[in-house]
PDB file of C-alpha atoms in Angstrom:
ATOM      1  CA  LYS A   1     -49.197  29.756  45.766  1.00 65.00           C
ATOM      2  CA  THR A   2     -46.908  32.489  47.068  1.00 73.00           C
ATOM      3  CA  ASP A   3     -45.383  30.059  49.569  1.00 78.00           C
ATOM      4  CA  LYS A   4     -44.578  27.572  46.770  1.00 83.00           C
ATOM      5  CA  VAL A   5     -42.849  30.274  44.740  1.00 85.00           C
ATOM      6  CA  GLU A   6     -40.796  31.304  47.762  1.00 86.00           C
ATOM      7  CA  ASP A   7     -39.876  27.676  48.470  1.00 87.00           C
ATOM      8  CA  LYS A   8     -38.646  27.266  44.883  1.00 88.00           C
ATOM      9  CA  ARG A   9     -36.640  30.477  45.104  1.00 88.00           C
ATOM     10  CA  THR A  10     -35.060  29.339  48.375  1.00 90.00           C
ATOM     11  CA  LEU A  11     -34.207  25.954  46.847  1.00 88.00           C
ATOM     12  CA  LEU A  12     -32.608  27.565  43.788  1.00 88.00           C
ATOM     13  CA  ASP A  13     -30.570  29.940  45.947  1.00 90.00           C
ATOM     14  CA  PHE A  14     -29.381  26.996  48.030  1.00 89.00           C
ATOM     15  CA  ILE A  15     -28.334  25.005  44.941  1.00 88.00           C
ATOM     16  CA  LEU A  16     -26.522  27.963  43.365  1.00 89.00           C
ATOM     17  CA  THR A  17     -24.712  28.854  46.588  1.00 89.00           C
ATOM     18  CA  LYS A  18     -23.789  25.260  47.435  1.00 88.00           C
ATOM     19  CA  SER A  19     -22.280  24.691  43.970  1.00 87.00           C
ATOM     20  CA  ASN A  20     -20.229  27.943  44.029  1.00 89.00           C
ATOM     21  CA  PHE A  21     -22.171  29.078  40.976  1.00 89.00           C
ATOM     22  CA  TRP A  22     -21.605  32.801  41.415  1.00 89.00           C
ATOM     23  CA  SER A  23     -17.836  32.599  41.912  1.00 88.00           C
ATOM     24  CA  GLN A  24     -17.541  30.367  38.847  1.00 90.00           C
ATOM     25  CA  THR A  25     -19.720  32.753  36.850  1.00 90.00           C
ATOM     26  CA  HIS A  26     -17.494  35.692  37.764  1.00 87.00           C
ATOM     27  CA  LYS A  27     -14.466  33.848  36.361  1.00 88.00           C
ATOM     28  CA  ALA A  28     -16.420  32.715  33.304  1.00 88.00           C
ATOM     29  CA  PHE A  29     -17.416  36.321  32.595  1.00 87.00           C
ATOM     30  CA  LEU A  30     -13.769  37.256  32.120  1.00 84.00           C
ATOM     31  CA  ASP A  31     -13.228  34.246  29.852  1.00 86.00           C
ATOM     32  CA  CYS A  32     -16.296  35.227  27.836  1.00 85.00           C
ATOM     33  CA  THR A  33     -15.136  38.791  27.205  1.00 84.00           C
ATOM     34  CA  ILE A  34     -11.825  37.495  25.859  1.00 84.00           C
ATOM     35  CA  GLY A  35     -12.857  34.293  24.080  1.00 84.00           C
ATOM     36  CA  LYS A  36     -16.267  35.453  22.739  1.00 87.00           C
ATOM     37  CA  ARG A  37     -18.249  32.660  24.427  1.00 89.00           C
ATOM     38  CA  VAL A  38     -18.341  30.084  27.210  1.00 92.00           C
ATOM     39  CA  LEU A  39     -20.387  26.925  27.707  1.00 94.00           C
ATOM     40  CA  LEU A  40     -22.397  26.390  30.886  1.00 94.00           C
ATOM     41  CA  THR A  41     -23.237  22.761  31.665  1.00 93.00           C
ATOM     42  CA  ILE A  42     -25.470  21.286  34.348  1.00 90.00           C
ATOM     43  CA  ILE A  43     -24.436  18.010  35.990  1.00 87.00           C
ATOM     44  CA  ALA A  44     -27.322  16.328  37.804  1.00 85.00           C
ATOM     45  CA  ASN A  45     -26.961  12.641  38.678  1.00 83.00           C
ATOM     46  CA  PRO A  46     -29.329  10.707  40.963  1.00 82.00           C
ATOM     47  CA  GLY A  47     -28.222  10.844  44.584  1.00 86.00           C
ATOM     48  CA  GLU A  48     -25.550  13.491  43.911  1.00 87.00           C
ATOM     49  CA  PRO A  49     -25.527  17.277  44.387  1.00 87.00           C
ATOM     50  CA  ILE A  50     -26.315  19.410  41.340  1.00 88.00           C
ATOM     51  CA  LYS A  51     -23.161  20.931  39.867  1.00 90.00           C
ATOM     52  CA  PHE A  52     -22.427  23.614  37.288  1.00 92.00           C
ATOM     53  CA  ARG A  53     -19.333  23.798  35.145  1.00 92.00           C
ATOM     54  CA  TYR A  54     -18.101  26.301  32.576  1.00 93.00           C
ATOM     55  CA  TYR A  55     -15.945  25.465  29.567  1.00 93.00           C
ATOM     56  CA  THR A  56     -13.916  27.997  27.605  1.00 90.00           C
ATOM     57  CA  MET A  57     -13.980  28.319  23.832  1.00 85.00           C
ATOM     58  CA  PRO A  58     -11.042  25.984  22.993  1.00 86.00           C
ATOM     59  CA  GLU A  59     -12.669  23.189  24.996  1.00 91.00           C
ATOM     60  CA  PHE A  60     -16.002  22.919  23.179  1.00 93.00           C
ATOM     61  CA  THR A  61     -17.749  23.074  19.820  1.00 92.00           C
ATOM     62  CA  TYR A  62     -21.474  23.095  19.134  1.00 93.00           C
ATOM     63  CA  GLU A  63     -24.198  23.032  16.518  1.00 92.00           C
ATOM     64  CA  VAL A  64     -27.589  24.756  16.615  1.00 90.00           C
ATOM     65  CA  ASP A  65     -30.987  24.225  15.038  1.00 88.00           C
ATOM     66  CA  PRO A  66     -30.975  25.947  11.621  1.00 86.00           C
ATOM     67  CA  ASN A  67     -34.466  27.262  12.342  1.00 84.00           C
ATOM     68  CA  ASP A  68     -33.753  28.402  15.911  1.00 84.00           C
ATOM     69  CA  SER A  69     -30.225  29.374  16.912  1.00 82.00           C
ATOM     70  CA  SER A  70     -31.144  29.218  20.625  1.00 83.00           C
ATOM     71  CA  ILE A  71     -31.595  25.416  20.457  1.00 88.00           C
ATOM     72  CA  LEU A  72     -28.465  23.294  20.727  1.00 92.00           C
ATOM     73  CA  THR A  73     -28.496  20.111  18.660  1.00 93.00           C
ATOM     74  CA  LYS A  74     -24.963  18.916  19.378  1.00 95.00           C
ATOM     75  CA  VAL A  75     -22.250  19.818  21.867  1.00 95.00           C
ATOM     76  CA  SER A  76     -18.734  18.350  21.962  1.00 95.00           C
ATOM     77  CA  ILE A  77     -16.520  18.902  25.007  1.00 95.00           C
ATOM     78  CA  ILE A  78     -12.910  17.796  25.205  1.00 93.00           C
ATOM     79  CA  TYR A  79     -10.276  18.548  27.810  1.00 92.00           C
ATOM     80  CA  GLN A  80      -6.971  17.051  28.907  1.00 93.00           C
ATOM     81  CA  ASP A  81      -6.347  15.342  32.226  1.00 91.00           C
ATOM     82  CA  ASP A  82      -4.104  17.710  34.187  1.00 91.00           C
ATOM     83  CA  ARG A  83      -1.938  14.802  35.336  1.00 91.00           C
ATOM     84  CA  THR A  84      -0.856  14.073  31.742  1.00 92.00           C
ATOM     85  CA  LYS A  85       0.035  17.600  30.620  1.00 91.00           C
ATOM     86  CA  GLY A  86       3.515  17.795  29.158  1.00 91.00           C
ATOM     87  CA  LYS A  87       3.662  14.091  28.316  1.00 92.00           C
ATOM     88  CA  VAL A  88       3.996  12.605  24.830  1.00 92.00           C
ATOM     89  CA  GLY A  89       0.835  11.970  22.813  1.00 90.00           C
ATOM     90  CA  GLU A  90       0.556   8.267  23.602  1.00 91.00           C
ATOM     91  CA  GLU A  91       0.702   8.917  27.344  1.00 92.00           C
ATOM     92  CA  GLN A  92      -1.784  11.783  27.394  1.00 93.00           C
ATOM     93  CA  ILE A  93      -5.381  11.319  28.560  1.00 93.00           C
ATOM     94  CA  TRP A  94      -8.181  13.369  26.983  1.00 94.00           C
ATOM     95  CA  HIS A  95     -11.795  13.278  28.161  1.00 94.00           C
ATOM     96  CA  GLN A  96     -14.465  13.802  25.513  1.00 94.00           C
ATOM     97  CA  TRP A  97     -18.204  14.267  25.987  1.00 94.00           C
ATOM     98  CA  ILE A  98     -20.619  14.446  23.068  1.00 95.00           C
ATOM     99  CA  TYR A  99     -24.238  15.452  23.669  1.00 95.00           C
ATOM    100  CA  GLN A 100     -26.563  15.050  20.708  1.00 95.00           C
ATOM    101  CA  LEU A 101     -30.306  15.339  20.170  1.00 92.00           C
ATOM    102  CA  MET A 102     -31.621  12.201  18.491  1.00 89.00           C
ATOM    103  CA  GLN A 103     -35.092  12.254  16.940  1.00 84.00           C
ATOM    104  CA  LYS A 104     -37.426   9.471  17.964  1.00 79.00           C
ATOM    105  CA  VAL A 105     -38.916   7.322  15.220  1.00 74.00           C
ATOM    106  CA  SER A 106     -42.656   7.984  14.790  1.00 72.00           C
ATOM    107  CA  ASN A 107     -45.206   6.202  12.641  1.00 72.00           C
ATOM    108  CA  ASN A 108     -47.209   9.394  12.283  1.00 74.00           C
ATOM    109  CA  PRO A 109     -45.522  11.789   9.833  1.00 72.00           C
ATOM    110  CA  MET A 110     -47.825  14.621  10.972  1.00 73.00           C
ATOM    111  CA  SER A 111     -46.886  14.376  14.646  1.00 74.00           C
ATOM    112  CA  LYS A 112     -44.532  16.827  16.310  1.00 77.00           C
ATOM    113  CA  PRO A 113     -40.922  15.556  16.335  1.00 77.00           C
ATOM    114  CA  GLU A 114     -39.734  14.207  19.678  1.00 84.00           C
ATOM    115  CA  TYR A 115     -36.093  14.214  20.694  1.00 87.00           C
ATOM    116  CA  ARG A 116     -33.922  12.440  23.237  1.00 91.00           C
ATOM    117  CA  CYS A 117     -30.508  13.669  24.385  1.00 93.00           C
ATOM    118  CA  ILE A 118     -27.862  10.944  24.129  1.00 94.00           C
ATOM    119  CA  ALA A 119     -24.466  11.487  25.762  1.00 94.00           C
ATOM    120  CA  THR A 120     -21.309   9.680  24.684  1.00 94.00           C
ATOM    121  CA  TYR A 121     -18.241   9.654  26.938  1.00 94.00           C
ATOM    122  CA  LYS A 122     -14.895   8.658  25.465  1.00 94.00           C
ATOM    123  CA  VAL A 123     -11.291   8.644  26.677  1.00 93.00           C
ATOM    124  CA  THR A 124      -8.549   9.126  24.072  1.00 94.00           C
ATOM    125  CA  ASP A 125      -4.831   9.790  23.958  1.00 92.00           C
ATOM    126  CA  GLY A 126      -3.134  12.867  22.534  1.00 90.00           C
ATOM    127  CA  ASN A 127      -3.278  11.409  19.027  1.00 90.00           C
ATOM    128  CA  GLY A 128      -7.053  10.924  19.109  1.00 88.00           C
ATOM    129  CA  LEU A 129      -6.929   7.144  19.549  1.00 90.00           C
ATOM    130  CA  THR A 130      -9.472   5.671  21.960  1.00 91.00           C
ATOM    131  CA  LYS A 131      -7.992   4.316  25.165  1.00 90.00           C
ATOM    132  CA  THR A 132      -8.656   0.692  26.131  1.00 88.00           C
ATOM    133  CA  TYR A 133      -8.916  -1.205  29.397  1.00 81.00           C
ATOM    134  CA  GLN A 134      -8.861  -4.843  30.494  1.00 83.00           C
ATOM    135  CA  GLU A 135     -12.236  -6.207  31.633  1.00 85.00           C
ATOM    136  CA  PRO A 136     -12.197  -9.567  33.439  1.00 86.00           C
ATOM    137  CA  VAL A 137     -14.147 -12.464  31.875  1.00 85.00           C
ATOM    138  CA  LEU A 138     -16.779 -13.709  34.347  1.00 85.00           C
ATOM    139  CA  ASP A 139     -18.910 -16.842  34.458  1.00 83.00           C
ATOM    140  CA  ASP A 140     -22.642 -17.048  35.264  1.00 85.00           C
ATOM    141  CA  GLN A 141     -21.858 -16.871  38.991  1.00 82.00           C
ATOM    142  CA  GLY A 142     -19.764 -13.723  38.588  1.00 83.00           C
ATOM    143  CA  MET A 143     -16.455 -15.503  39.132  1.00 85.00           C
ATOM    144  CA  GLN A 144     -13.496 -14.670  36.916  1.00 86.00           C
ATOM    145  CA  ILE A 145     -12.626 -17.353  34.368  1.00 87.00           C
ATOM    146  CA  THR A 146      -9.039 -18.539  34.074  1.00 87.00           C
ATOM    147  CA  ASP A 147      -7.173 -20.011  31.134  1.00 83.00           C
ATOM    148  CA  GLU A 148      -7.333 -23.817  31.166  1.00 81.00           C
ATOM    149  CA  VAL A 149      -3.706 -24.148  30.080  1.00 83.00           C
ATOM    150  CA  THR A 150      -1.841 -21.383  31.899  1.00 85.00           C
ATOM    151  CA  GLY A 151      -4.250 -20.817  34.757  1.00 82.00           C
ATOM    152  CA  GLU A 152      -3.979 -17.059  34.231  1.00 86.00           C
ATOM    153  CA  PRO A 153      -7.113 -14.893  34.626  1.00 85.00           C
ATOM    154  CA  LEU A 154      -8.798 -14.037  31.312  1.00 86.00           C
ATOM    155  CA  TYR A 155      -9.492 -10.458  30.243  1.00 83.00           C
ATOM    156  CA  ILE A 156     -11.222  -8.774  27.315  1.00 84.00           C
ATOM    157  CA  GLU A 157      -9.781  -5.579  25.899  1.00 86.00           C
ATOM    158  CA  LYS A 158     -12.515  -2.940  25.601  1.00 86.00           C
ATOM    159  CA  GLU A 159     -12.545   0.659  24.429  1.00 88.00           C
ATOM    160  CA  CYS A 160     -13.225   3.461  26.922  1.00 90.00           C
ATOM    161  CA  ILE A 161     -16.556   4.478  25.393  1.00 92.00           C
ATOM    162  CA  GLN A 162     -19.876   4.791  27.179  1.00 92.00           C
ATOM    163  CA  ASN A 163     -23.271   5.768  25.746  1.00 92.00           C
ATOM    164  CA  ILE A 164     -25.736   7.313  28.191  1.00 91.00           C
ATOM    165  CA  ASP A 165     -29.422   8.049  27.723  1.00 91.00           C
ATOM    166  CA  THR A 166     -30.047  11.257  29.672  1.00 90.00           C
ATOM    167  CA  HIS A 167     -33.853  10.882  29.361  1.00 89.00           C
ATOM    168  CA  LEU A 168     -33.943  14.590  28.521  1.00 91.00           C
ATOM    169  CA  ASP A 169     -35.473  16.193  25.438  1.00 91.00           C
ATOM    170  CA  PHE A 170     -32.818  18.928  25.442  1.00 92.00           C
ATOM    171  CA  ILE A 171     -29.059  19.207  25.878  1.00 94.00           C
ATOM    172  CA  PRO A 172     -28.241  20.229  29.481  1.00 92.00           C
ATOM    173  CA  ALA A 173     -25.952  23.039  28.403  1.00 93.00           C
ATOM    174  CA  TYR A 174     -26.168  26.683  27.384  1.00 92.00           C
ATOM    175  CA  VAL A 175     -23.807  28.782  25.276  1.00 91.00           C
ATOM    176  CA  ILE A 176     -23.275  32.273  26.707  1.00 90.00           C
ATOM    177  CA  LEU A 177     -22.167  34.789  24.095  1.00 88.00           C
ATOM    178  CA  ASN A 178     -20.416  38.075  24.740  1.00 84.00           C
ATOM    179  CA  ASP A 179     -22.260  41.066  23.246  1.00 78.00           C
ATOM    180  CA  PRO A 180     -24.121  39.067  20.544  1.00 72.00           C
ATOM    181  CA  LEU A 181     -26.109  40.587  17.697  1.00 71.00           C
ATOM    182  CA  THR A 182     -29.488  39.239  16.592  1.00 70.00           C
ATOM    183  CA  GLY A 183     -29.061  35.646  15.427  1.00 69.00           C
ATOM    184  CA  ASP A 184     -25.369  35.671  16.297  1.00 69.00           C
ATOM    185  CA  ILE A 185     -23.974  32.285  17.375  1.00 72.00           C
ATOM    186  CA  LYS A 186     -20.319  33.294  17.840  1.00 75.00           C
ATOM    187  CA  GLY A 187     -20.228  36.357  20.058  1.00 77.00           C
ATOM    188  CA  HIS A 188     -17.747  39.215  20.187  1.00 72.00           C
ATOM    189  CA  SER A 189     -14.346  39.509  21.847  1.00 73.00           C
ATOM    190  CA  ASP A 190     -13.435  42.670  23.740  1.00 69.00           C
ATOM    191  CA  VAL A 191      -9.752  42.079  23.032  1.00 67.00           C
ATOM    192  CA  LYS A 192     -10.006  43.599  19.557  1.00 62.00           C
ATOM    193  CA  ASP A 193     -11.475  46.801  20.964  1.00 56.00           C
ATOM    194  CA  LEU A 194      -8.952  46.946  23.783  1.00 53.00           C
ATOM    195  CA  MET A 195      -5.948  46.413  21.500  1.00 53.00           C
ATOM    196  CA  HIS A 196      -6.313  49.888  19.965  1.00 54.00           C
ATOM    197  CA  LEU A 197      -6.474  51.493  23.418  1.00 46.00           C
ATOM    198  CA  ALA A 198      -3.553  49.398  24.657  1.00 46.00           C
ATOM    199  CA  ASN A 199      -1.421  50.295  21.620  1.00 54.00           C
ATOM    200  CA  HIS A 200      -2.252  53.980  22.031  1.00 48.00           C
ATOM    201  CA  TYR A 201      -1.334  53.796  25.721  1.00 47.00           C
ATOM    202  CA  ASN A 202       1.940  51.985  24.969  1.00 54.00           C
ATOM    203  CA  HIS A 203       2.896  54.501  22.275  1.00 53.00           C
ATOM    204  CA  THR A 204       2.160  57.387  24.629  1.00 53.00           C
ATOM    205  CA  ASN A 205       4.336  55.871  27.350  1.00 55.00           C
ATOM    206  CA  SER A 206       7.087  55.170  24.840  1.00 57.00           C
ATOM    207  CA  ASP A 207       7.035  58.748  23.555  1.00 54.00           C
ATOM    208  CA  TYR A 208       7.098  60.047  27.119  1.00 52.00           C
ATOM    209  CA  ARG A 209      10.112  57.886  28.022  1.00 60.00           C
ATOM    210  CA  ASP A 210      11.944  59.018  24.890  1.00 55.00           C
ATOM    211  CA  ALA A 211      11.217  62.653  25.738  1.00 56.00           C
ATOM    212  CA  LEU A 212      12.693  62.187  29.216  1.00 55.00           C
ATOM    213  CA  ARG A 213      15.664  60.325  27.820  1.00 60.00           C
ATOM    214  CA  PHE A 214      16.592  63.000  25.299  1.00 56.00           C
ATOM    215  CA  LYS A 215      15.760  65.885  27.661  1.00 59.00           C
ATOM    216  CA  MET A 216      13.004  67.257  25.464  1.00 57.00           C
ATOM    217  CA  PHE A 217      11.205  68.745  28.490  1.00 51.00           C
ATOM    218  CA  GLU A 218      14.067  70.981  29.625  1.00 56.00           C
ATOM    219  CA  GLN A 219      13.192  74.684  29.944  1.00 52.00           C
ATOM    220  CA  ALA A 220      15.254  77.799  30.501  1.00 52.00           C
ATOM    221  CA  ARG A 221      14.955  79.353  33.954  1.00 52.00           C
ATOM    222  CA  VAL A 222      15.139  83.041  34.899  1.00 52.00           C
ATOM    223  CA  VAL A 223      16.870  83.595  38.239  1.00 52.00           C
ATOM    224  CA  GLU A 224      15.647  86.691  40.067  1.00 56.00           C
ATOM    225  CA  ASN A 225      18.029  88.967  41.989  1.00 55.00           C
ATOM    226  CA  ALA A 226      21.036  87.296  40.426  1.00 53.00           C
ATOM    227  CA  ILE A 227      24.424  88.795  41.280  1.00 54.00           C
ATOM    228  CA  LEU A 228      26.626  89.218  38.251  1.00 51.00           C
ATOM    229  CA  LEU A 229      30.336  89.049  38.975  1.00 50.00           C
ATOM    230  CA  PRO A 230      32.717  91.222  36.950  1.00 50.00           C
TER     231      PRO A 230
END
């Protein structure tokens, strides 16, 4: 039993180290102290390494179970493609992920509710309109169909939306709050506390510079053994 526990610990350490978890967490800690909260997500696809990713407060919103604030019921993540920053709204590309717990239909009203996490991935522009792409029209043999008149390949315009069943009964994400109180779902920012100290420090420096400028620190000196000329 001890060997199994050690094997699991070794595996977890390997996964965390391989995915640069600790370096990312150090950066996320700074974001959390300023922005009140960060979102930690786990990305685990078959045949691919497990990855962790943090999102800052402007990039995500979330909802919790009204009876248990530690249970996420919905998480929305949206971020802009770096290659489209600075472009007009129509040319921008925004990636949006929505994770939501959906309750399974049960014929027994007395049974415990069962949930399934459904993920929706959508690509939009800067105005919130869903992007589209051209999908080729194929026949039963998988060959692309062409127009009988023009001979041009036929395409169907489809929206960039994909629904994914994660097969999980929970949302693979966790909201980390900075200095939360009991039942708090928002967290606390250290910026508010630091502003008073920063203002006090700035005022002190300003007063000191003004004192030097107007020679408020000058003092009279007594010169010993001075020779007075007639």
